[in-house]
Structures are given as C-alpha cells and as structure tokens.
Coordinates of C-alpha atoms in Angstrom, one line a residue:
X21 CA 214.7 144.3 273.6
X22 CA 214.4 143.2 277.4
X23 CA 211.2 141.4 278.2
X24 CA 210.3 141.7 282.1
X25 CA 207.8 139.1 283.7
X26 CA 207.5 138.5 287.0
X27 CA 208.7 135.3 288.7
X28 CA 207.9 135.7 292.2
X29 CA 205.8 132.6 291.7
X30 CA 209.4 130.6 291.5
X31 CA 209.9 127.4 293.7
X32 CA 212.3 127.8 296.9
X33 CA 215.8 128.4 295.6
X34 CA 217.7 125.6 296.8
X35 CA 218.1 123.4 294.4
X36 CA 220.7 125.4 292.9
X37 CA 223.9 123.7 291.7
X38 CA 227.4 125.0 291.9
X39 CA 229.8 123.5 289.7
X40 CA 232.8 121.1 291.5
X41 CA 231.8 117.7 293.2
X42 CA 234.4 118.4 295.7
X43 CA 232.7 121.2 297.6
X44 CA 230.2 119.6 299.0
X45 CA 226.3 119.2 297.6
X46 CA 225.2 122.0 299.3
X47 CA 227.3 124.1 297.6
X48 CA 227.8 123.0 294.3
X49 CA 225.5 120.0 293.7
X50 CA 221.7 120.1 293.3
X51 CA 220.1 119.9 296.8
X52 CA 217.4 117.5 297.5
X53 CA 216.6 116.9 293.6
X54 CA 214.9 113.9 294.8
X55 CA 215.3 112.1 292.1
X56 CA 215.5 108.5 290.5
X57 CA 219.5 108.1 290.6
X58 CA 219.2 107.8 286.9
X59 CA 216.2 108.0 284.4
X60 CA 215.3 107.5 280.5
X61 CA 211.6 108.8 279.5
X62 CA 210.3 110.9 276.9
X63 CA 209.2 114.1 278.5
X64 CA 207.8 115.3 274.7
X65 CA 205.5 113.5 272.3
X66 CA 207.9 112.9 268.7
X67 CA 211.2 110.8 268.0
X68 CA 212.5 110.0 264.5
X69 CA 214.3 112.0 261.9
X70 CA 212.9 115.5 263.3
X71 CA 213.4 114.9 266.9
X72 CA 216.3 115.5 269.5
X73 CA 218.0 113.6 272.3
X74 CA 218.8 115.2 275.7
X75 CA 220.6 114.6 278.3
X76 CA 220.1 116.9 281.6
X77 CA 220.6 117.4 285.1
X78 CA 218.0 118.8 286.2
X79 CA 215.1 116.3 286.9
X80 CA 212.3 115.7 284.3
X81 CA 209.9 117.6 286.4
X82 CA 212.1 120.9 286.4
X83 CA 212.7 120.2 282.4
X84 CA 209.1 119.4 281.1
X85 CA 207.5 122.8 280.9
X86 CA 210.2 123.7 279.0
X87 CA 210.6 121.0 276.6
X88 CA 206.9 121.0 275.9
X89 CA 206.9 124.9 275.0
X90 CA 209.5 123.4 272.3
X91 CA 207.9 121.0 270.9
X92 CA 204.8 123.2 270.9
X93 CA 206.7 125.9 269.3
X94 CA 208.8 123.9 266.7
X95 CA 207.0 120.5 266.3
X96 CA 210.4 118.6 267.2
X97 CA 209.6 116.3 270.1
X98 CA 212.5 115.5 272.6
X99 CA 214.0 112.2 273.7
X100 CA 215.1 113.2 277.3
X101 CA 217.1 111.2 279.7
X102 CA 218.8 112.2 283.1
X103 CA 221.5 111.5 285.9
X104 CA 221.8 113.5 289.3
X105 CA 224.9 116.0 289.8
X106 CA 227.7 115.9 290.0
X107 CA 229.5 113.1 289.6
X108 CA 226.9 110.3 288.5
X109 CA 226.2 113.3 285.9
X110 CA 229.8 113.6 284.8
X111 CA 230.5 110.1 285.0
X112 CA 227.3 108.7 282.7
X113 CA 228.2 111.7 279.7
X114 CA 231.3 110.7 279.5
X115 CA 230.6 106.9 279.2
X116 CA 228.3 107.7 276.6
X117 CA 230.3 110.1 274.4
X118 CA 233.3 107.7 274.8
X119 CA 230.8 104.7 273.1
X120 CA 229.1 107.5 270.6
X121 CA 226.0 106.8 272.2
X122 CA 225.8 110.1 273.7
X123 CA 222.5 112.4 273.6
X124 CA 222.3 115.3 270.6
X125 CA 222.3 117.9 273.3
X126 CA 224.0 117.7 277.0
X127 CA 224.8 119.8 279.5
X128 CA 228.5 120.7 279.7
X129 CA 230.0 121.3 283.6
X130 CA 233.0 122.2 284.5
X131 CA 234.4 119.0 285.1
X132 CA 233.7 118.2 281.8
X133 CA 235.6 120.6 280.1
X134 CA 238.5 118.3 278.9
X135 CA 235.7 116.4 276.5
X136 CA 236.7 119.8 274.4
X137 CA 239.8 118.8 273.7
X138 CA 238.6 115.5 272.8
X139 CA 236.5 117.1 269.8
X140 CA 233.6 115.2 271.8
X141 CA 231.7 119.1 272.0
X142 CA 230.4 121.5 269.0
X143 CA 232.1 124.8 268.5
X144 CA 229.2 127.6 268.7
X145 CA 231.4 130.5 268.6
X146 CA 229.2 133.0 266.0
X147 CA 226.0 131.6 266.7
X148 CA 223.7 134.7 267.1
X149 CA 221.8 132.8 270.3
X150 CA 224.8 133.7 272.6
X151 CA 224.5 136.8 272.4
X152 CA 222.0 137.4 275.0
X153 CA 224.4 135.6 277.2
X154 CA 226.4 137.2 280.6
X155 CA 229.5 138.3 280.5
X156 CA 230.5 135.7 283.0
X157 CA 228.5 132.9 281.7
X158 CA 230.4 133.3 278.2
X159 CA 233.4 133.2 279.4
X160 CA 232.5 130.1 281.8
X161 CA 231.7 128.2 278.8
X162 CA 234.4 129.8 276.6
X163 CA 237.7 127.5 275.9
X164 CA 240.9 128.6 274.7
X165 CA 239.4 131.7 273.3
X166 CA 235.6 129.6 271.4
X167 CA 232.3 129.2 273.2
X168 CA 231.1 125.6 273.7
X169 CA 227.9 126.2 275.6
X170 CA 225.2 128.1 276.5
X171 CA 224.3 129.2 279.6
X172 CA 222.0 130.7 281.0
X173 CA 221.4 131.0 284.6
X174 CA 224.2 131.8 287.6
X175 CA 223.8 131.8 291.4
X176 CA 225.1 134.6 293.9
X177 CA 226.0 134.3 297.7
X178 CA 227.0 137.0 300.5
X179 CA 226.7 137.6 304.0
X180 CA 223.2 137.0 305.4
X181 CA 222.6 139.5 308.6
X182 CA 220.0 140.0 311.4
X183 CA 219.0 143.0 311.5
X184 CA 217.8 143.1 314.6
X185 CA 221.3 142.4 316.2
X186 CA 223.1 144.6 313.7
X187 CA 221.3 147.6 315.3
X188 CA 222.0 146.7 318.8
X189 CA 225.5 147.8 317.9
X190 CA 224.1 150.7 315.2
X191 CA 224.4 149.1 312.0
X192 CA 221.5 149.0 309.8
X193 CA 223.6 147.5 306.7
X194 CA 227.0 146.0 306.4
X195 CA 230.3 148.5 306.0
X196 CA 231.3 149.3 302.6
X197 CA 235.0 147.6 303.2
X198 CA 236.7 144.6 305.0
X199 CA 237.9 146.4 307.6
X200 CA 235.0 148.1 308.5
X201 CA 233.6 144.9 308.0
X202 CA 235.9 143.6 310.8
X203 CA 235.2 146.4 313.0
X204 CA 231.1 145.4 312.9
X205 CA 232.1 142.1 314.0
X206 CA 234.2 143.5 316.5
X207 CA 231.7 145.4 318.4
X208 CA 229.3 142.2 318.2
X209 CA 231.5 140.6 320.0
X210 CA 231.9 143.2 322.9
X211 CA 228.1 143.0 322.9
X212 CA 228.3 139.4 323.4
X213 CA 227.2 138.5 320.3
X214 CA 228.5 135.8 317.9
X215 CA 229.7 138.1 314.7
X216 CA 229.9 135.8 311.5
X217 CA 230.0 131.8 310.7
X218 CA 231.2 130.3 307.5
X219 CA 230.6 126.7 306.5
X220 CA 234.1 125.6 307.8
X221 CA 233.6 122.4 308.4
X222 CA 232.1 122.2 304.9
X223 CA 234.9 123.9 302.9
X224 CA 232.0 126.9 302.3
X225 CA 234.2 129.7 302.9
X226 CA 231.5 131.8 301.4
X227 CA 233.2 135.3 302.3
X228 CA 236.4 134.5 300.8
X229 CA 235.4 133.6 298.0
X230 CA 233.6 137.0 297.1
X231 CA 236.4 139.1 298.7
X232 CA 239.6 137.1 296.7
X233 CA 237.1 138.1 293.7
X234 CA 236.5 142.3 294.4
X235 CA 240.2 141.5 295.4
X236 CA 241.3 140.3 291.6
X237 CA 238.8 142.5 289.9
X238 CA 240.1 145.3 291.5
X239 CA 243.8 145.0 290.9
X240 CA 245.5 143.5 288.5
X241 CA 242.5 141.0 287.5
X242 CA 242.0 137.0 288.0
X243 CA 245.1 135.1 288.2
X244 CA 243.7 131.5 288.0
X245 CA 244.6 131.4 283.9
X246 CA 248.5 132.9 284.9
X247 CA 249.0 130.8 287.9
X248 CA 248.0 127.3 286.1
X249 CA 250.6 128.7 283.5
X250 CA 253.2 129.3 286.0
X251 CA 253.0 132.8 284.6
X252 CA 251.9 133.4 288.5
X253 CA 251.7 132.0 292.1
X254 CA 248.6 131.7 294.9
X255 CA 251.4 132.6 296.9
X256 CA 252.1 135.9 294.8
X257 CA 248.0 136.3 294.6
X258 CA 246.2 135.1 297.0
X259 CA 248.6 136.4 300.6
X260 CA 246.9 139.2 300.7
X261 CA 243.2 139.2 300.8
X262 CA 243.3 135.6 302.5
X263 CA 245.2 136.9 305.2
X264 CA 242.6 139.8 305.6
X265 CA 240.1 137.2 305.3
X266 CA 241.7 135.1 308.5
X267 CA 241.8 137.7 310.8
X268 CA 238.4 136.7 311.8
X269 CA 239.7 133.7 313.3
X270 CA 243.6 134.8 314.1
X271 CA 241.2 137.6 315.5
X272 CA 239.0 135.2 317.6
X273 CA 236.2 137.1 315.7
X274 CA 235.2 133.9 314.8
X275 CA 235.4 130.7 317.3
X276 CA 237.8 127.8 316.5
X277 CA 234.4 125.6 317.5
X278 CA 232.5 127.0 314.2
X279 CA 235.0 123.6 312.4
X280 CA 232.1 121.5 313.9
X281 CA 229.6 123.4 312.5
X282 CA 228.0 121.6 309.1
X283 CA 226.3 124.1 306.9
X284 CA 222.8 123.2 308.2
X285 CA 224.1 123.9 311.9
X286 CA 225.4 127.2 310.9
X287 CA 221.6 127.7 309.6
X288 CA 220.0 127.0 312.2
X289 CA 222.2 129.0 314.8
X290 CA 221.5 132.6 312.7
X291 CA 217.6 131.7 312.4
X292 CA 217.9 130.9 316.1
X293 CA 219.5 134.3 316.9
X294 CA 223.1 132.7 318.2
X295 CA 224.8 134.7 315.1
X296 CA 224.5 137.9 313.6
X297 CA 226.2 137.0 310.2
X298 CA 226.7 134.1 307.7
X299 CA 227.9 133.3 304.6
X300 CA 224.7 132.4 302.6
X301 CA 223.3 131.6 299.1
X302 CA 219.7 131.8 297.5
X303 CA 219.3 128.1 299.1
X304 CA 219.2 129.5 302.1
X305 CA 216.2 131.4 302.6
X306 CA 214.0 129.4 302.0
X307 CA 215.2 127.6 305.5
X308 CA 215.5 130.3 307.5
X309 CA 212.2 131.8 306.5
X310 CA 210.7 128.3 308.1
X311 CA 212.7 127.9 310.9
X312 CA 212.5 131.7 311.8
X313 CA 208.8 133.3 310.2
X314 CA 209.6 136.4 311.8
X315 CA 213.0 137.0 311.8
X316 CA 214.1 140.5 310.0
X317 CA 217.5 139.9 307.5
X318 CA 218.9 140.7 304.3
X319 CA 221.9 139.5 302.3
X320 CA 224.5 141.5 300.6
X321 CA 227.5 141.4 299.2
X322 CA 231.0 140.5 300.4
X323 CA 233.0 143.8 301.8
X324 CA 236.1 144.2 299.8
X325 CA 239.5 145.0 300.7
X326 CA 239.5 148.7 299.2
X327 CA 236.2 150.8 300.2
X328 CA 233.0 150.1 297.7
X329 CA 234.5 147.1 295.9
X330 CA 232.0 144.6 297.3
X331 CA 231.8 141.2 295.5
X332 CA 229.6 137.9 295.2
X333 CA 230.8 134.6 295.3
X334 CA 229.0 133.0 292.7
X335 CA 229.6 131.0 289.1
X336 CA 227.9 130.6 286.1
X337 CA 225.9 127.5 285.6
X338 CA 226.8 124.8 283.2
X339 CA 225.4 125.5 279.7
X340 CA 223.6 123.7 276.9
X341 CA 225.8 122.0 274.3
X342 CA 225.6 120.0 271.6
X343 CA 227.4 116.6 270.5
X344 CA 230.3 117.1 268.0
X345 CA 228.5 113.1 266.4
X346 CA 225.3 114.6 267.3
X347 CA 222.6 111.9 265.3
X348 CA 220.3 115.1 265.1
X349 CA 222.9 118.3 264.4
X350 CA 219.8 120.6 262.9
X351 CA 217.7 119.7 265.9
X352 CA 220.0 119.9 268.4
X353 CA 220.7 123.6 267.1
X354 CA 217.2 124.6 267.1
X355 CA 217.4 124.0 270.8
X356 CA 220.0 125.6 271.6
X357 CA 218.4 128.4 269.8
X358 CA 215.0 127.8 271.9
X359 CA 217.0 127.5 275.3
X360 CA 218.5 131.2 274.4
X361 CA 215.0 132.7 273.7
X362 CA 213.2 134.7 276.1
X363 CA 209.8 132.2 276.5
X364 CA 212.4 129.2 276.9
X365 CA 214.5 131.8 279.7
X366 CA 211.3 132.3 281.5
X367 CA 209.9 129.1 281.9
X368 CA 213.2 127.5 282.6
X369 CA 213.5 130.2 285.2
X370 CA 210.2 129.5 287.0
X371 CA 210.2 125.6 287.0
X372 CA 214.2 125.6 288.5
X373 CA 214.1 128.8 290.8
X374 CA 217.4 129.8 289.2
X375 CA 218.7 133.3 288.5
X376 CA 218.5 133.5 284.8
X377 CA 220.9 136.3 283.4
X378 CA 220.3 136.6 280.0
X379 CA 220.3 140.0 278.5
X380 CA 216.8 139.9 276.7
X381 CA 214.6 138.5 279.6
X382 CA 214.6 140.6 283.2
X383 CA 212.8 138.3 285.8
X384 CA 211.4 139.9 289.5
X385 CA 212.3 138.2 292.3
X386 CA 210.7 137.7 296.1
X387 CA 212.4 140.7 298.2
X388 CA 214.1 138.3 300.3
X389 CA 216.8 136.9 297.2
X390 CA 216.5 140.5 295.0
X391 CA 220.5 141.6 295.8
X392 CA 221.5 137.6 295.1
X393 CA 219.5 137.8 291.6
X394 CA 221.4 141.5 290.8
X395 CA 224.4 140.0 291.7
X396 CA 224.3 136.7 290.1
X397 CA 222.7 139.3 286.6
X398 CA 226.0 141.6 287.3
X399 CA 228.3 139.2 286.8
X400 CA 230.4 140.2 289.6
X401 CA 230.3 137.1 291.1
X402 CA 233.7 134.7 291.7
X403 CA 234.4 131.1 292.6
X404 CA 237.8 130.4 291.8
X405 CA 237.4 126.4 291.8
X406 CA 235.2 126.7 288.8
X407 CA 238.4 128.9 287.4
X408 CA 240.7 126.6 287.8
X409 CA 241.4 124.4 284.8
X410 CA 242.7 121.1 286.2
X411 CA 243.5 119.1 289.7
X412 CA 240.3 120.9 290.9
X413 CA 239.1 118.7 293.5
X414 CA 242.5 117.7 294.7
X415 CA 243.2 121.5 295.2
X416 CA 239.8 122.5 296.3
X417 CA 240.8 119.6 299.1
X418 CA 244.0 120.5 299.8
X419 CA 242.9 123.9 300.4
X420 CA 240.2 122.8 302.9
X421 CA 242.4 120.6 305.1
X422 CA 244.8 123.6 305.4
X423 CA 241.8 126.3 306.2
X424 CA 240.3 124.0 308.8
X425 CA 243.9 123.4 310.5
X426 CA 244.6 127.9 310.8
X427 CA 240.9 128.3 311.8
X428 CA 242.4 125.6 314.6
X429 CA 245.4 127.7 315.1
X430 CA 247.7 124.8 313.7
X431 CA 248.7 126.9 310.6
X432 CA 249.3 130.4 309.6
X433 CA 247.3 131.9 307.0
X434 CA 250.0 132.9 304.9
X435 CA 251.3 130.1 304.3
X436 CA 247.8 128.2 303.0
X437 CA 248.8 129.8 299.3
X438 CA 252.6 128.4 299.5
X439 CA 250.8 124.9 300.3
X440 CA 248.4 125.2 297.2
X441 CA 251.4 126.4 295.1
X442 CA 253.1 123.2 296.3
X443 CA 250.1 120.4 295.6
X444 CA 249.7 121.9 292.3
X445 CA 253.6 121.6 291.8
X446 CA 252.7 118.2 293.2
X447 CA 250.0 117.0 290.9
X448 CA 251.3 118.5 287.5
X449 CA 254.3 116.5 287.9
X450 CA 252.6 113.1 288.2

C-alpha cells in the first residue's frame, strides 16, 4: 500500500549529492552541508549490546529526526559518527573497514563499490525491505547480479526555461525531440536571445547526460556494462547522440564564451534574463527563486533524439549497508529494515529535501521541483559516470578536457568517444 503525505514543508533542495568526486560538488557532492569536516556524537540515547553504530554523510542535523523515530520505535539507540562527501567520506570508511573498526551500518557510494569485492559489505539480496525499492536505485546498489544496499532517494535534472522568453518566439513548453529542440534554440537566437547554457566550464553537461540516456534506453539499451567488457565501444555508442548534442556549439547555438561560465554564473545569467534555457537540478531553485522572486519557469526533461523519448539526467543515491564484521549484525538489520519503512522514508525525506522513490511512500512536492521528483520516482534518469565501474574520475576528466576543447572549436565532436575509448585502453593497461 502507498502512503501519501505531503512534504511541501521540505528544506531548499540543494544539498543533494550526486555520486563521483570528480564532477564537481555542485553536482555530485553535498552543497554547503556546513558541516564540522568530521564528527563522532551520539545523536540517540542507548549503546551496549542492543545498540548500533553508524556511519553517514549526511550531517547529524539532517539524520537526528530520523534516528530518534528509531530508537523511539525499536528501543535500540544509535552510535552515530560522520565525514563530509565525497572523498573525506570515501576515504575515512575505508580506513576504518581496512582496521575492522568500521561502523555496523554505512553508507555505500559508488566509489566504494570495490569494498564488495573485498567481502568488507553484507549480501542483502532476499531481504523483504528492498522491495519497496526503485527500479534504478536497485540496480545502483546491485553487484555482479546481489544487492548490497539500500537506497532510497534519487535526484533528477533537465532543462530549466523562462517562460517569458520562450513565448516571445511561441513556445510555451519545450519540443518533444532534439531537433525540435534545436530549432527553439534557433529562433532564440534570431530574436537575439541567448538559447541554452550548460555548466561547461564545470564538466555539468546536464543535457547530455539525459539525452545519451533516452538515447540508450531507446535503442539497444545502456552500454557502460558491454563497453567496460570490451563487448562495446563509446566510439560504437556514444557518436551519435553526442554529436547531436554538439551541434549547439558546432551550431554557434551556444557561445564558445559559456567555458568561462562556473555553474553559479550560468545561474545567475537565466534569473537575470540573459538566457532562456539551462541545464538545471532540484538545487537550483531554490537560487533562482531568490535572485529572481518573480521570474516565471519550469523545468523538464531532456528532448530525445527520436520524438517523445525525453529523459532525466539523474542517479540513484548511495544506500544503507551493513558491515560484513558488523559488532551489531541483528541491529544493524533492524535498520536497514527501519530506513525502508514508510515513517523512516518520510522523515528522512523532509529533514534532507531529497526525492525519496520508494514504492510504499508518495511524497508532494512545491510546484516549482514536481517534474524533477516524477522523474527522479520514474527512474528514467541516467548518469553514465555513476555506470561506469572503474577509472571513473580519470574518464569523467578526460572527457571534460576534450568537451571544453570542441565547445572551443579545437576538437571535433566525434572524435571525443575515440579519445575516451583510448584513456580507458590507457588506464586498464597500467
């Protein structure tokens, strides 16, 4: 049964984490978490034989309401420590599993994956609490065919518009395919208005992202698994839709200066009316409703290459799981099992301002992030750098450098995936 409450009462979205270090904070680390760089306190009353250890993210504040509904609810108090993400995060667990001092419960990222492998991480596969679980959070935390974690929130981004300046030209929504897509920025442009900004400068390609994903979902599915096999190229996958995607700049739709841009210029040039489009997450309104009260906009998402195959870019985020040498295995289960339950969803949901997707509790959201939240709850969302399953921030840099070079005309987009097929060549052969 689905439980609906209403969260419109959520704090401004953007402390939302992505997944990879590599990609910038504002895109994949927690923003302004503001935070002691690490912290050890008890955030519930209890310790001993009944109680559980914890190791989070997400600040003590964020955590707390939820911890206390568990210790209310199952008399186990909680031992909770913390270290920012991503990579003090990463760093600190590993440490501590390495020296089997690690906490009963963690959170498991993407970078951390390999401690799998390393029988440092409880198989879960079975366990009736996942099955409230998206489709796409599963399969985040799912290795080599057995779930490791639970997870239950994701975030979703798109293409933020004015309306305002969309209508000038006689758009009231965005096209239903890239093309069409590229015609709306098109006749911007003949109006005199800039068309569409991604983060370039921060390696947030934002629409990319979404269209390689309606791109894969609508063909012959997601390659990352095949091409880290060598079952596949980038090179065999990616040419197409990334070359669609370039046209804005080999198109001069978008201006060569938009590499000087950081995301928080690109910001404040749409809630300043110099743009019509960006490439935006939940994080971002908040901002923009500040810096521009009365400014009319919606987000939706990314156009894809074949007519009504729009897509998200968006992950899953990092999930609950427990220590393999866990001091306190009953414990650390009943938590997990807590985390997955509807009360534990909700108030998770409203101290974070994440987009909880879990099947059996159906949050509202404020009008301005509803399509991000039914996106991110679809599961039609795609980042590939949280697909990839090794040499992620090497790629993910790689990649970057050679985007940054064609938006300055230096290299032709076609031949971005031959370089990524190279590096990774490269870096499996050290």
């Amino acid at each position: 049964m689905s439980i609906n409450h209403n969260d419109n009462s959520t704090p401004p979205l953007s402390r939302r984490r992505f997944v990879q270090g590599s990609l910038m904070a504002a895109i994949l680390g927690g923003t302004g978490l503001g935070a002691a760089a690490c912290s050890t306190s008890t955030a519930a009353s209890g310790g001993g034989k009944g109680s559980v250890s914890f190791f989070s993210w997400d600040t003590q504040t964020v955590m707390k309401p939820v911890l206390d509904l568990f210790t209310k609810q199952t008399g186990t108090g909680v031992s909770f420590s913390y270290a920012p993400p991503v990579p003090q995060y990463v760093s600190t667990l590993q440490t501590r599993l390495q020296a089997h001092t690690g906490a009963d419960v963690f959170i498991l990222t993407a970078e951390d994956k390999q401690l799998v492998g390393g029988g440092f991480v409880k198989d879960l596969t079975g366990q009736k609490f996942l099955d409230p679980m998206n489709s796409a959070n599963k399969d985040f935390m799912t290795v080599d065919g057995k779930v490791y974690g639970l997870s239950i929130s994701s975030w979703a981004g798109g293409i933020m518009y004015n309306k305002d300046l969309l209508a000038k030209v006689g758009a009231d929504a965005l096209p239903d395919s890239w093309d069409g897509f590229l015609k709306l920025c098109g006749k911007l442009k003949d109006k005199g208005i800039a068309p569409y900004y991604d983060s370039a400068h921060d390696g947030n390609f934002m629409a990319l992202w979404g269209l390689l994903g309606g791109y894969f979902d609508g063909h012959s599915g997601f390659p990352d698994a095949d091409i880290f096999a060598g079952k596949a190229t980038f090179a065999d996958t990616w040419t197409e839709p990334l070359v669609a995607y370039c046209k804005l700049y080999t198109e001069k739709l978008t201006p060569k200066s938009v590499v000087g841009l950081t995301s928080d210029q690109v910001v404040s040039e749409f809630a300043n009316g110099r743009v019509a489009m960006f490439g935006a997450g939940t994080w971002n309104v908040p901002t923009v409703q500040k810096s521009a009260p009365h400014l009319s906009f919606q987000t939706e998402a990314i156009p894809g290459i074949d007519k009504g195959t729009s897509y998200w870019t968006g992950a899953a985020s990092p999930g609950y799981a427990i220590n393999a040498k866990a001091k306190n295995p009953e414990a650390a289960l009943k938590f997990l099992q807590f985390m997955a339950s509807p009360a534990a969803v909700g108030a998770y949901g409203k101290s974070s301002g994440a987009i909880t997707t879990t099947s059996t509790y159906t949050p509202n959201f404020a009008a301005s992030i509803t399509n991000q939240a039914l996106g991110a709850r679809s599961g039609k969302i795609y980042l590939p750098v949280v697909a990839w399953p090794r040499h992620s921030n090497e790629l993910i840099q790689e990649f970057n450098t050679q985007m940054q070079q064609m938006v300055q005309g230096s290299v032709k987009p076609q031949d971005i995936p031959a370089a990524l097929d190279k590096k990774l060549k490269q870096l499996d052969a050290k």
